[in-house]
Each structure stands twice: as C-alpha cells, then as structure tokens.
CSV table of C-alpha atoms and ligand atoms in Angstrom, one decimal:
chain,number,residue,atom,x,y,z
A,25,MET,CA,0.0,0.0,0.0
A,26,ASN,CA,1.4,3.4,-1.0
A,27,ARG,CA,2.2,5.9,1.7
A,28,LEU,CA,0.0,9.0,1.6
A,29,VAL,CA,1.2,12.6,1.8
A,30,VAL,CA,-1.5,15.2,2.4
A,31,VAL,CA,-0.8,18.9,1.8
A,32,SER,CA,-3.2,21.6,2.9
A,33,ASN,CA,-3.1,25.1,4.1
A,34,ARG,CA,-4.3,24.2,7.5
A,35,VAL,CA,-3.2,21.0,9.3
A,36,ALA,CA,-5.3,19.4,12.1
A,37,VAL,CA,-2.4,18.2,14.2
A,38,THR,CA,-4.7,17.2,17.1
A,39,PRO,CA,-7.1,14.3,16.9
A,40,ASP,CA,-9.7,16.6,18.3
A,41,ALA,CA,-10.9,17.1,14.7
A,42,LYS,CA,-14.4,15.9,15.3
A,43,THR,CA,-15.3,19.3,16.7
A,44,ARG,CA,-14.4,20.9,13.3
A,45,ALA,CA,-16.9,21.4,10.6
A,46,GLY,CA,-17.5,18.3,8.5
A,47,GLY,CA,-15.0,16.1,10.2
A,48,LEU,CA,-12.8,16.4,7.0
A,49,ALA,CA,-9.7,16.3,9.2
A,50,VAL,CA,-10.8,13.0,10.7
A,51,ALA,CA,-11.3,11.4,7.3
A,52,LEU,CA,-7.8,12.5,6.2
A,53,GLN,CA,-6.3,11.3,9.4
A,54,ASP,CA,-8.0,7.9,9.0
A,55,ALA,CA,-6.5,7.5,5.6
A,56,LEU,CA,-3.1,8.7,6.8
A,57,ARG,CA,-3.2,6.2,9.7
A,58,LYS,CA,-4.2,3.4,7.4
A,59,HIS,CA,-1.6,4.1,4.7
A,60,GLY,CA,1.0,5.7,7.0
A,61,GLY,CA,2.1,9.1,5.9
A,62,VAL,CA,2.7,12.8,6.2
A,63,TRP,CA,0.4,15.8,6.6
A,64,PHE,CA,2.2,18.9,5.6
A,65,GLY,CA,1.1,22.6,5.7
A,66,TRP,CA,1.0,25.9,7.5
A,67,SER,CA,0.8,25.7,11.3
A,68,GLY,CA,-1.6,28.7,11.3
A,69,LYS,CA,1.0,30.6,13.3
A,70,VAL,CA,2.4,34.0,12.3
A,71,VAL,CA,5.9,34.6,13.6
A,72,PRO,CA,8.7,37.1,13.0
A,73,GLN,CA,10.6,34.7,10.7
A,74,THR,CA,9.2,31.9,8.6
A,75,THR,CA,10.5,28.6,10.2
A,76,ALA,CA,13.6,27.2,8.6
A,77,GLU,CA,12.6,23.6,9.3
A,78,PRO,CA,9.0,22.2,9.6
A,79,THR,CA,7.9,21.3,13.1
A,80,ILE,CA,7.5,17.6,13.2
A,81,THR,CA,4.9,15.9,15.4
A,82,LYS,CA,4.4,12.1,15.3
A,83,ASP,CA,1.2,10.3,16.1
A,84,GLY,CA,1.5,6.6,15.4
A,85,ALA,CA,1.8,6.1,11.6
A,86,ILE,CA,1.1,9.9,11.0
A,87,THR,CA,3.8,12.5,10.8
A,88,TYR,CA,2.6,16.1,10.9
A,89,ALA,CA,5.0,18.6,9.4
A,90,THR,CA,4.0,22.3,9.9
A,91,VAL,CA,5.6,25.5,9.0
A,92,ASP,CA,5.1,28.9,10.7
A,93,LEU,CA,4.8,31.9,8.4
A,94,SER,CA,6.3,35.3,8.7
A,95,ARG,CA,3.9,38.3,8.8
A,96,LYS,CA,4.9,39.2,5.2
A,97,ASN,CA,4.3,35.7,3.9
A,98,SER,CA,1.0,35.3,5.6
A,99,ALA,CA,-0.1,38.8,4.5
A,100,GLU,CA,0.7,38.1,0.9
A,101,TYR,CA,0.0,34.4,0.5
A,102,TYR,CA,-2.9,33.8,2.8
A,103,ASN,CA,-4.7,37.2,3.5
A,104,GLY,CA,-3.5,38.5,0.1
A,105,PHE,CA,-3.6,36.4,-3.0
A,106,ALA,CA,-5.5,33.4,-1.6
A,107,ASN,CA,-8.2,35.3,0.2
A,108,ARG,CA,-8.4,38.7,-1.6
A,109,SER,CA,-7.9,37.4,-5.1
A,110,LEU,CA,-8.7,33.7,-5.5
A,111,TRP,CA,-11.4,33.3,-2.9
A,112,PRO,CA,-13.6,36.2,-4.1
A,113,LEU,CA,-12.9,35.4,-7.8
A,114,PHE,CA,-13.7,31.7,-7.4
A,115,HIS,CA,-17.0,32.7,-5.6
A,116,TYR,CA,-17.9,35.0,-8.5
A,117,ARG,CA,-17.2,38.2,-6.6
A,118,LEU,CA,-15.2,40.1,-9.2
A,119,ASP,CA,-16.4,43.3,-7.4
A,120,LEU,CA,-14.4,42.2,-4.3
A,121,THR,CA,-11.4,40.8,-6.1
A,122,ALA,CA,-8.1,42.7,-5.6
A,123,PHE,CA,-5.3,42.0,-8.0
A,124,SER,CA,-1.7,42.8,-7.0
A,125,LYS,CA,1.6,41.7,-8.4
A,126,GLN,CA,3.0,41.8,-4.9
A,127,THR,CA,0.5,39.3,-3.3
A,128,TYR,CA,0.8,37.0,-6.3
A,129,SER,CA,4.6,36.9,-6.0
A,130,GLY,CA,4.1,36.2,-2.2
A,131,TYR,CA,1.7,33.4,-3.1
A,132,LEU,CA,4.3,31.8,-5.5
A,133,ARG,CA,7.1,32.4,-3.0
A,134,VAL,CA,5.3,30.5,-0.2
A,135,ASN,CA,4.3,27.7,-2.5
A,136,THR,CA,7.9,27.3,-3.7
A,137,MET,CA,9.1,27.4,0.0
A,138,PHE,CA,6.5,24.7,0.9
A,139,ALA,CA,7.8,22.6,-2.0
A,140,GLU,CA,11.4,23.0,-0.7
A,141,LYS,CA,10.4,22.0,2.8
A,142,LEU,CA,8.3,19.1,1.7
A,143,LEU,CA,10.8,17.6,-0.7
A,144,PRO,CA,13.1,15.9,1.9
A,145,LEU,CA,10.0,14.3,3.6
A,146,LEU,CA,9.0,12.5,0.4
A,147,LYS,CA,9.7,8.8,-0.4
A,148,ALA,CA,9.5,6.9,-3.7
A,149,GLY,CA,6.0,5.4,-4.1
A,150,ASP,CA,4.2,8.1,-2.1
A,151,LEU,CA,0.8,9.3,-3.3
A,152,ILE,CA,0.7,13.1,-2.9
A,153,TRP,CA,-2.7,14.8,-2.3
A,154,VAL,CA,-2.8,18.6,-2.4
A,155,HIS,CA,-5.9,20.5,-1.2
A,156,ASP,CA,-7.4,23.7,-2.2
A,157,TYR,CA,-6.8,27.1,-3.8
A,158,HIS,CA,-4.0,28.1,-1.5
A,159,LEU,CA,-1.7,25.5,-3.0
A,160,ILE,CA,-2.4,25.4,-6.8
A,161,PRO,CA,1.3,26.0,-7.8
A,162,LEU,CA,2.7,23.5,-5.3
A,163,GLY,CA,2.6,20.5,-7.7
A,164,GLU,CA,4.4,22.4,-10.4
A,165,GLU,CA,7.1,23.5,-8.0
A,166,LEU,CA,7.6,19.9,-6.8
A,167,ARG,CA,7.8,18.7,-10.5
A,168,LYS,CA,10.5,21.3,-11.1
A,169,LYS,CA,12.4,19.7,-8.2
A,170,GLY,CA,12.2,16.3,-9.9
A,171,VAL,CA,9.2,14.8,-8.1
A,172,THR,CA,7.7,12.0,-10.2
A,173,GLN,CA,5.4,10.5,-7.7
A,174,PRO,CA,1.6,10.6,-8.5
A,175,MET,CA,0.2,13.9,-7.4
A,176,GLY,CA,-3.5,14.8,-7.1
A,177,PHE,CA,-5.2,18.2,-6.4
A,178,PHE,CA,-8.7,18.6,-5.0
A,179,LEU,CA,-10.4,22.0,-5.3
A,180,HIS,CA,-12.8,22.5,-2.4
A,181,THR,CA,-14.2,25.8,-3.8
A,182,PRO,CA,-16.1,26.3,-7.0
A,183,PHE,CA,-14.1,26.7,-10.2
A,184,PRO,CA,-15.6,29.8,-11.9
A,185,ALA,CA,-16.9,30.2,-15.4
A,186,MET,CA,-14.2,31.1,-17.9
A,187,GLU,CA,-15.4,34.7,-18.3
A,188,ILE,CA,-14.8,35.3,-14.6
A,189,PHE,CA,-11.6,33.3,-14.3
A,190,THR,CA,-9.9,35.1,-17.2
A,191,ALA,CA,-10.2,38.4,-15.3
A,192,LEU,CA,-7.3,37.1,-13.1
A,193,PRO,CA,-4.1,38.3,-14.6
A,194,SER,CA,-2.3,35.0,-13.8
A,195,HIS,CA,-5.1,32.7,-15.0
A,196,TYR,CA,-3.0,30.9,-17.6
A,197,ALA,CA,-0.1,30.2,-15.3
A,198,LEU,CA,-2.5,28.8,-12.6
A,199,VAL,CA,-4.2,26.4,-15.0
A,200,GLY,CA,-0.8,25.4,-16.3
A,201,ALA,CA,0.2,24.7,-12.7
A,202,LEU,CA,-3.0,22.6,-12.2
A,203,CYS,CA,-2.0,20.5,-15.2
A,204,SER,CA,1.2,19.4,-13.4
A,205,TYR,CA,-1.0,17.2,-11.2
A,206,ASP,CA,-2.0,13.7,-12.4
A,207,VAL,CA,-5.5,14.0,-11.1
A,208,VAL,CA,-7.5,17.2,-10.6
A,209,GLY,CA,-10.8,16.8,-8.7
A,210,PHE,CA,-13.8,19.2,-8.5
A,211,GLN,CA,-16.9,19.3,-6.3
A,212,THR,CA,-19.5,19.4,-9.1
A,213,GLU,CA,-20.1,18.9,-12.8
A,214,ASN,CA,-20.5,22.7,-13.1
A,215,ASP,CA,-16.9,23.2,-11.8
A,216,LEU,CA,-15.6,20.6,-14.1
A,217,ARG,CA,-17.5,22.0,-17.1
A,218,ALA,CA,-16.0,25.5,-16.4
A,219,PHE,CA,-12.5,24.0,-16.2
A,220,LEU,CA,-12.9,22.0,-19.4
A,221,ASP,CA,-14.2,25.1,-21.1
A,222,TYR,CA,-11.0,26.9,-20.2
A,223,ILE,CA,-8.9,24.0,-21.3
A,224,VAL,CA,-10.5,23.9,-24.7
A,225,HIS,CA,-11.1,27.6,-25.4
A,226,GLU,CA,-8.3,29.4,-23.6
A,227,ALA,CA,-5.5,26.9,-23.2
A,228,GLY,CA,-5.8,25.2,-26.6
A,229,GLY,CA,-6.0,21.8,-24.9
A,230,SER,CA,-8.2,18.9,-25.8
A,231,ILE,CA,-10.6,16.5,-24.1
A,232,LEU,CA,-9.5,12.9,-24.7
A,233,GLY,CA,-12.6,11.3,-23.0
A,234,ASP,CA,-12.6,8.8,-20.2
A,235,HIS,CA,-11.9,11.7,-17.7
A,236,LEU,CA,-8.7,12.6,-19.5
A,237,ILE,CA,-7.5,15.9,-20.9
A,238,ARG,CA,-4.4,16.9,-22.8
A,239,ALA,CA,-3.0,20.4,-22.1
A,240,PHE,CA,0.3,22.1,-21.3
A,241,GLY,CA,2.1,19.1,-22.7
A,242,ARG,CA,0.6,16.7,-20.1
A,243,THR,CA,-2.3,14.2,-19.8
A,244,VAL,CA,-4.4,14.9,-16.7
A,245,ARG,CA,-7.3,13.0,-15.2
A,246,VAL,CA,-10.1,15.5,-14.3
A,247,GLU,CA,-13.1,14.3,-12.5
A,248,VAL,CA,-15.9,15.2,-10.1
A,249,PHE,CA,-15.7,13.9,-6.5
A,250,PRO,CA,-18.5,15.6,-4.5
A,251,ILE,CA,-17.4,15.7,-0.9
A,252,GLY,CA,-19.7,14.1,1.7
A,253,ILE,CA,-20.1,14.0,5.4
A,254,ASP,CA,-19.7,11.2,7.9
A,255,THR,CA,-23.4,10.7,7.8
A,256,GLU,CA,-23.9,8.0,10.4
A,257,ASP,CA,-21.6,9.7,12.8
A,258,PHE,CA,-23.6,12.9,12.5
A,259,VAL,CA,-26.9,11.1,12.9
A,260,LYS,CA,-25.5,9.6,16.1
A,261,SER,CA,-24.2,13.0,17.3
A,262,ALA,CA,-27.6,14.5,16.7
A,263,LYS,CA,-29.4,11.7,18.6
A,264,GLN,CA,-27.1,12.1,21.5
A,265,ALA,CA,-27.2,15.8,21.4
A,266,ALA,CA,-31.1,15.7,21.6
A,267,GLY,CA,-30.8,14.9,25.3
A,268,SER,CA,-27.9,17.3,26.1
A,269,GLU,CA,-28.1,20.4,28.3
A,270,SER,CA,-27.6,23.0,25.5
A,271,THR,CA,-30.2,21.4,23.3
A,272,LYS,CA,-32.7,21.3,26.2
A,273,ARG,CA,-32.0,25.0,26.9
A,274,LEU,CA,-32.6,25.8,23.3
A,275,ARG,CA,-35.8,23.7,23.2
A,276,ASP,CA,-37.1,25.6,26.2
A,277,ARG,CA,-36.4,28.9,24.5
A,278,VAL,CA,-38.0,27.7,21.3
A,279,GLY,CA,-41.2,26.8,23.2
A,280,LYS,CA,-44.1,27.0,20.8
A,281,ARG,CA,-42.2,29.1,18.3
A,282,LEU,CA,-40.6,27.7,15.2
A,283,TRP,CA,-36.9,28.3,14.7
A,284,LEU,CA,-35.0,28.8,11.6
A,285,ILE,CA,-31.2,28.1,11.8
A,286,GLY,CA,-28.2,29.3,9.8
A,287,VAL,CA,-24.6,28.3,10.7
A,288,ASP,CA,-21.9,29.8,8.5
A,289,ARG,CA,-18.4,31.1,8.7
A,290,LEU,CA,-18.8,34.9,8.6
A,291,ASP,CA,-18.0,35.2,4.9
A,292,TYR,CA,-19.6,37.3,2.1
A,293,SER,CA,-20.0,34.2,0.0
A,294,LYS,CA,-22.5,32.7,2.4
A,295,GLY,CA,-25.2,35.2,1.5
A,296,LEU,CA,-25.9,36.3,5.1
A,297,VAL,CA,-27.0,39.9,4.4
A,298,GLU,CA,-29.3,38.6,1.7
A,299,ARG,CA,-30.7,35.9,4.1
A,300,PHE,CA,-31.5,38.6,6.6
A,301,HIS,CA,-33.2,40.7,3.9
A,302,SER,CA,-35.3,37.6,3.0
A,303,PHE,CA,-36.2,37.0,6.6
A,304,GLU,CA,-37.2,40.7,6.9
A,305,ARG,CA,-39.4,40.2,3.8
A,306,LEU,CA,-41.1,37.2,5.4
A,307,LEU,CA,-42.0,39.3,8.5
A,308,GLU,CA,-43.0,42.2,6.4
A,309,THR,CA,-45.3,40.3,4.1
A,310,ARG,CA,-46.7,37.8,6.5
A,311,PRO,CA,-47.5,39.6,9.8
A,312,GLU,CA,-49.1,36.4,11.2
A,313,TYR,CA,-45.5,35.0,11.7
A,314,ARG,CA,-44.4,37.9,13.9
A,315,GLY,CA,-43.8,36.6,17.4
A,316,LYS,CA,-44.0,33.0,16.1
A,317,VAL,CA,-40.8,32.4,14.2
A,318,THR,CA,-37.2,33.2,15.2
A,319,LEU,CA,-34.0,33.1,13.2
A,320,LEU,CA,-30.9,31.7,15.0
A,321,GLN,CA,-27.9,32.8,13.0
A,322,ILE,CA,-24.5,31.5,14.2
A,323,ALA,CA,-21.6,33.1,12.3
A,324,PRO,CA,-18.2,32.7,13.8
A,325,PRO,CA,-15.8,35.4,12.5
A,326,SER,CA,-13.3,34.3,9.9
A,327,ARG,CA,-10.3,35.9,8.1
A,328,SER,CA,-10.7,39.0,10.1
A,329,GLU,CA,-7.5,40.6,8.9
A,330,VAL,CA,-9.0,40.8,5.4
A,331,PRO,CA,-10.9,44.2,5.1
A,332,GLU,CA,-13.9,42.7,3.2
A,333,TYR,CA,-14.6,40.4,6.1
A,334,ARG,CA,-14.6,43.3,8.6
A,335,GLU,CA,-17.0,45.0,6.3
A,336,ILE,CA,-19.5,42.1,6.1
A,337,ARG,CA,-19.4,41.8,9.9
A,338,ARG,CA,-20.4,45.5,10.2
A,339,ASN,CA,-23.1,45.1,7.6
A,340,LEU,CA,-24.6,42.1,9.3
A,341,GLU,CA,-24.6,43.8,12.7
A,342,THR,CA,-26.5,46.7,11.2
A,343,GLU,CA,-29.0,44.5,9.4
A,344,ALA,CA,-29.7,42.4,12.5
A,345,GLY,CA,-30.1,45.5,14.6
A,346,HIS,CA,-32.4,47.1,12.0
A,347,ILE,CA,-34.7,44.0,11.7
A,348,ASN,CA,-34.8,43.5,15.5
A,349,GLY,CA,-35.5,47.2,16.0
A,350,ARG,CA,-38.3,47.1,13.5
A,351,PHE,CA,-40.1,44.0,14.5
A,352,ALA,CA,-39.1,42.9,18.0
A,353,ASP,CA,-41.6,42.9,20.9
A,354,PHE,CA,-41.0,42.9,24.6
A,355,ASP,CA,-41.1,39.1,24.7
A,356,TRP,CA,-39.8,38.2,21.2
A,357,THR,CA,-36.6,38.9,19.3
A,358,PRO,CA,-36.7,38.0,15.6
A,359,ILE,CA,-33.0,37.4,15.0
A,360,HIS,CA,-30.5,35.8,17.4
A,361,TYR,CA,-27.2,36.7,15.8
A,362,LEU,CA,-24.2,35.0,17.4
A,363,ASN,CA,-20.6,35.7,16.4
A,364,ARG,CA,-19.1,32.6,17.9
A,365,SER,CA,-18.5,29.0,17.2
A,366,PHE,CA,-20.0,25.9,18.8
A,367,LYS,CA,-18.9,22.3,19.0
A,368,ARG,CA,-20.2,20.0,16.2
A,369,GLN,CA,-22.2,18.1,18.9
A,370,ASN,CA,-24.0,21.2,20.0
A,371,LEU,CA,-24.7,22.3,16.5
A,372,ALA,CA,-26.2,18.8,15.8
A,373,GLY,CA,-28.6,19.3,18.6
A,374,PHE,CA,-29.5,22.9,17.4
A,375,PHE,CA,-30.2,21.6,13.9
A,376,ARG,CA,-32.5,18.9,15.3
A,377,VAL,CA,-34.8,21.3,17.1
A,378,SER,CA,-34.9,23.8,14.3
A,379,ARG,CA,-37.8,23.5,11.8
A,380,ILE,CA,-35.9,25.1,9.0
A,381,GLY,CA,-32.2,24.9,8.0
A,382,LEU,CA,-31.2,28.0,6.0
A,383,VAL,CA,-28.2,27.4,3.7
A,384,THR,CA,-28.3,30.2,1.2
A,385,PRO,CA,-24.8,31.0,-0.1
A,386,LEU,CA,-24.4,33.1,-3.1
A,387,ARG,CA,-21.8,30.6,-4.2
A,388,ASP,CA,-20.3,27.6,-2.4
A,389,GLY,CA,-18.1,24.6,-3.4
A,390,MET,CA,-20.2,22.1,-1.5
A,391,ASN,CA,-21.4,23.2,1.9
A,392,PHE,CA,-21.2,20.8,4.8
A,393,VAL,CA,-23.9,22.5,6.8
A,394,ALA,CA,-26.6,21.6,4.3
A,395,LYS,CA,-25.7,17.9,4.6
A,396,GLU,CA,-25.3,18.1,8.4
A,397,TYR,CA,-28.7,19.8,8.9
A,398,VAL,CA,-30.4,16.9,7.0
A,399,ALA,CA,-28.4,14.2,8.8
A,400,ALA,CA,-29.3,15.7,12.2
A,401,GLN,CA,-33.1,15.5,11.8
A,402,ASP,CA,-35.5,13.3,13.7
A,403,ALA,CA,-36.8,10.8,11.1
A,404,HIS,CA,-40.3,11.0,12.6
A,405,ASP,CA,-40.5,14.8,12.5
A,406,PRO,CA,-37.8,16.2,10.2
A,407,GLY,CA,-37.2,19.8,9.4
A,408,VAL,CA,-37.0,21.4,6.0
A,409,LEU,CA,-33.8,22.5,4.3
A,410,VAL,CA,-33.9,25.7,2.3
A,411,LEU,CA,-30.9,25.5,0.1
A,412,SER,CA,-29.3,27.8,-2.5
A,413,ARG,CA,-29.1,26.5,-6.0
A,414,PHE,CA,-25.6,28.0,-6.1
A,415,ALA,CA,-24.3,25.6,-3.4
A,416,GLY,CA,-22.5,22.5,-4.7
A,417,ALA,CA,-24.7,20.5,-2.3
A,418,ALA,CA,-27.8,21.4,-4.3
A,419,ARG,CA,-26.7,18.9,-7.0
A,420,GLU,CA,-27.3,16.0,-4.6
A,421,LEU,CA,-29.9,17.5,-2.2
A,422,ASP,CA,-32.4,18.4,-4.9
A,423,ALA,CA,-35.3,17.3,-2.6
A,424,ALA,CA,-34.6,20.5,-0.5
A,425,LEU,CA,-36.5,23.7,-1.2
A,426,LEU,CA,-34.0,25.1,-3.7
A,427,VAL,CA,-33.9,28.9,-3.9
A,428,ASN,CA,-32.1,31.7,-5.7
A,429,PRO,CA,-30.6,33.7,-2.7
A,430,PHE,CA,-30.7,36.9,-4.7
A,431,ASP,CA,-34.5,36.7,-4.9
A,432,TYR,CA,-35.6,37.8,-1.4
A,433,ASP,CA,-39.3,37.2,-2.2
A,434,ALA,CA,-38.6,33.7,-3.4
A,435,VAL,CA,-36.5,32.9,-0.3
A,436,ALA,CA,-39.2,34.3,2.0
A,437,ASP,CA,-41.8,32.2,0.1
A,438,ALA,CA,-39.6,29.1,0.7
A,439,MET,CA,-39.3,29.9,4.4
A,440,ALA,CA,-43.1,30.2,4.6
A,441,LYS,CA,-43.5,26.9,2.6
A,442,GLY,CA,-41.1,25.2,5.1
A,443,ILE,CA,-43.0,26.6,8.1
A,444,GLU,CA,-46.3,25.3,6.7
A,445,MET,CA,-45.1,22.1,5.1
A,446,PRO,CA,-47.2,19.0,6.1
A,447,LEU,CA,-45.4,16.2,8.0
A,448,ASP,CA,-45.8,13.7,5.1
A,449,GLU,CA,-44.0,16.0,2.7
A,450,ARG,CA,-41.3,16.8,5.2
A,451,ARG,CA,-40.7,13.1,5.7
A,452,GLU,CA,-40.7,12.3,2.0
A,453,ARG,CA,-38.2,15.1,1.1
A,454,TRP,CA,-35.9,14.2,4.1
A,455,ALA,CA,-35.9,10.5,3.2
A,456,ALA,CA,-34.9,11.2,-0.4
A,457,MET,CA,-32.0,13.4,0.8
A,458,MET,CA,-30.8,10.8,3.4
A,459,VAL,CA,-30.5,8.2,0.6
A,460,LYS,CA,-28.0,10.5,-1.1
A,461,LEU,CA,-26.2,11.3,2.1
A,462,ARG,CA,-25.8,7.6,2.9
A,463,ALA,CA,-24.7,6.7,-0.6
A,464,ASN,CA,-22.0,9.4,-0.8
A,465,THR,CA,-20.1,9.9,2.5
A,466,LEU,CA,-16.8,11.5,3.3
A,467,SER,CA,-15.1,8.1,3.1
A,468,THR,CA,-16.6,7.5,-0.3
A,469,TRP,CA,-15.2,10.8,-1.5
A,470,ARG,CA,-11.7,10.2,0.0
A,471,ASP,CA,-11.5,6.6,-1.2
A,472,SER,CA,-12.6,7.4,-4.8
A,473,PHE,CA,-10.1,10.2,-5.0
A,474,LEU,CA,-7.3,8.0,-3.8
A,475,LYS,CA,-8.3,5.2,-6.1
A,476,ALA,CA,-8.2,7.6,-9.1
A,477,LEU,CA,-4.8,8.9,-7.9
A,478,GLY,CA,-3.5,5.3,-7.6
A,479,GLU,CA,-4.6,4.6,-11.1
A,480,GLY,CA,-3.2,7.8,-12.6
A,481,PRO,CA,-2.9,8.6,-16.2
A,482,TYR,CA,0.9,8.8,-15.6
B,505,LIG,O1,-12.5,25.5,1.2
B,505,LIG,C1,-12.9,26.3,2.2
B,505,LIG,C2,-11.8,26.7,3.1
B,505,LIG,O2,-10.9,27.6,2.6
B,505,LIG,C3,-11.0,25.6,3.7
B,505,LIG,O3,-9.8,25.3,3.0
B,505,LIG,C4,-10.8,26.1,5.1
B,505,LIG,O4,-10.6,25.1,6.0
B,505,LIG,C5,-12.0,26.9,5.4
B,505,LIG,O5,-12.4,27.4,4.2
B,505,LIG,C6,-11.8,27.9,6.5
B,505,LIG,O6,-11.1,29.0,6.1
B,505,LIG,P1,-9.7,29.5,6.7
B,505,LIG,O7,-8.8,28.3,6.7
B,505,LIG,O8,-9.3,30.6,5.9
B,505,LIG,O9,-10.0,29.9,8.1
C-alpha cells in the first residue's frame, strides 16, 4: 500500500478534529493512519521569521509537518492572494477581487518554499494529495524539483466560469500549474465544465474522453468527487445531542415558536446579508408570523484581517439591529445573531430542534452545513432544508427547497412553505436526501479520489 502525503493550508495536528466542521480532518487522518504518511502545511501561526525547518509531530503512523509563516508571507500568500484574489474570484465576486503583483509573488514564494520543505520528507512510491486554492502552484514546484510520484489536487471551492476566471491576470499560469498534477478533482459537474471550457477555449488543450484531458504538454485526469459528510456519525451525534443540556435549553427557548437556523463562517460568499433581507421580507409580508418564528444565525468570525470580512461583519450587525429594532416585541426577538462557534455536537442538537435549516450561499463549493442539517433531523418529525441552488450540495440535495438567494421574495416564500409544510412531505423530502447522504459519504469521497490517484494517467 502506498504511503500518503496530504498537503493543505491548515493542518489538524490534534485528533480533536471531530469538533471541526464536517470532520474532514478525521477522514484524512483515518487515511493517513491506514496508509501511513505525512500531513504537511501551515501551522496557522504567524511569527517574525518563517520557520527554517518544519515542526514535526508524530502520532503513530502519521507524521505532521507544519511551517510557521512570517507576517509578510501570511499577509501576501494567505490574506492577500489566496483570500483577496482567488477566494472572491472563485466565488464570482469580481467586485471584491483585488489583484496585485506583490501578493501574487508572495503566493508563489510561499508555494515554492513549501515545496522545498516538503521535498526531503517524500519517499518513492508516495501518493501526494494537495488540497485547495492556496496551493495550486505546489505541484508544479515539486515537479521542477524532480518529483515524479503521483500527485493529485482537489479544489474545495467552485471553479468559476471562464469569463470570470480570465479576469485574473495569472489565469493561464495557474491552469498550467494545475496541469502538473495527475488528477484534478472538483466538487460538481459545473466546476468541471467550467474548467474544461477553459482548457479547450483558452488553453488550446483537448478533451480525450474517459476523464482525461491533454493540455500544457501533459495528460491529466479530471473528475468530479462531491465531498460528503460522515453521515452515520452525524446522525449519532444529533441523537445524543437531543438529550444534552444545551439542546434542552434551546428547546425551552423555542417553546411553541418555530426556529430557523443558519450556521456559516462569517463570509460574504454565504449570503448572510441577503438571508437577513429575505427574513425581513417574510416578516413584512406575513404579519401572522411575527412573534411566532425566530432566526438563529450562528456566524463565527473568519479571516478578520481581510478588510472585506470586517465590512461584512459591520453590515450584518447593522441589518440584525435594524430588523430586530423594526419587529421585536417585549417578549420576542426575531433574530438571534451569534458571532461565535459551537462544537459540532452542540450544532447537531440545534439543527435537530430547528424547523428550517437555511443554507443560502451566493456561491459555495459544496457546503457541509446543508448535509449536516439533514443528517441531524429526527426521522419522525424532520425539518426542512432551504438550500441555495448555487451551493454544490444542491446537486445531490435536490429534494430540499431550492432557492435563488438573490431573490428575497422567493426565499421568503420558501421559508413560509417550510413553516407550513405538512409532515408527510417533510418526511418524503428528508428520506430522499438521506438516501443520497448515505450513498456518498466522506469516506466514499476520500477513497474514490485516492483510487483515481492510484490509477493515474501517468
Ligand atoms: O474550502 C474552504 C476553506 O478555505 C477551507 O480550506 C478552510 O478550512 C475553510 O475554508 C476555513 O477558512 P480558513 O482556513 O481561511 O479559516
């Protein structure tokens, strides 16, 4: 069995990963434990000088190797190019995309430095699996240093339409770098289609069929691997959480009211301001719901050094204040807006007592919350998922109430439909979604990617 080398911007060195969204870290750790291997990436720490040697932590068959970044490196690579250029662009926010030569060269510099530090840790026969937009050039840098082992890349975010992507000054170089991998995986058919469009119409490459393309002098396997959740584990967590103290306290607060829940990183791609507008529209147009429905929005702050994230935080505070000021009564607050995170187990319980799960991103690679909300429901009395058609999860969860998050009236209508939905229909829709969630789990995703990587085109 080949050893596995996982490379990602963040590394979950502790086995406490179950508290993290989606349990992705657990799935990767399971594979690393089984195959033996290395997990390499940024430690998340910013220090005066980027560390000369990676910090090594061993846990059985897993070796964690992490690098601290200097302020300049983290500012240009992470806050700069990754999160002010690629992130907004990949989420179709050209209006928020900042281009700068300086941050791009910082991004390339950190990727080159990661390749240098990873190189001595590699062994012949390793399978190398690189994750996400922070690390697109890493594979090419490793190839330049003579690495011939199979290398795969999985993009967790959307891949944008060619018209958007070509606005990035370095679009050609980045796709060239992607073609250094042997396998490139995407979340949905949409993302793959956008990538193929670029390969054919911009890069002058060709589609060979059988998941293979030829471009930049290489043959690459390109395929869709929709990421799943650990469905049974989440079902179990939600059942356990149903009896927990925090769920009981929430249930007491809920009382006879219906709760709608949203749980998102505080990110403009999640459509939170738009969601608040839609909720306002619901209360405006259907006065009978005033005092009867409450929105619980949990939004832990994220990437707060990036100005656009500080801005979205301010906007949301203003919106929540405005809606509460407009509609609240002495014994009812329409929106409970919490800027903090909760453990997965607590969230599972909150999902279970909420009648509606609101997952309305303007654009999202997949979205774990949509899947977790469904998995957390009580089979006898399930809630309703209101899901943006622009989330990758909408491909599989088509039995949700699919909405266009830009259309506030339609989202308000979907909320009302969810509130009124008869039990039979709720059960039917929920059962259809559970079939999908049980068929495609996190381990299905991981194993099918690794199988493809093992087969290569190389
Ligand atoms: O793909 C989404 C993603 O960038 C993940 O890579 C990351 O774990 C998550 O969002 C949180 O973002 P950050 O690592 O910037 O806090």
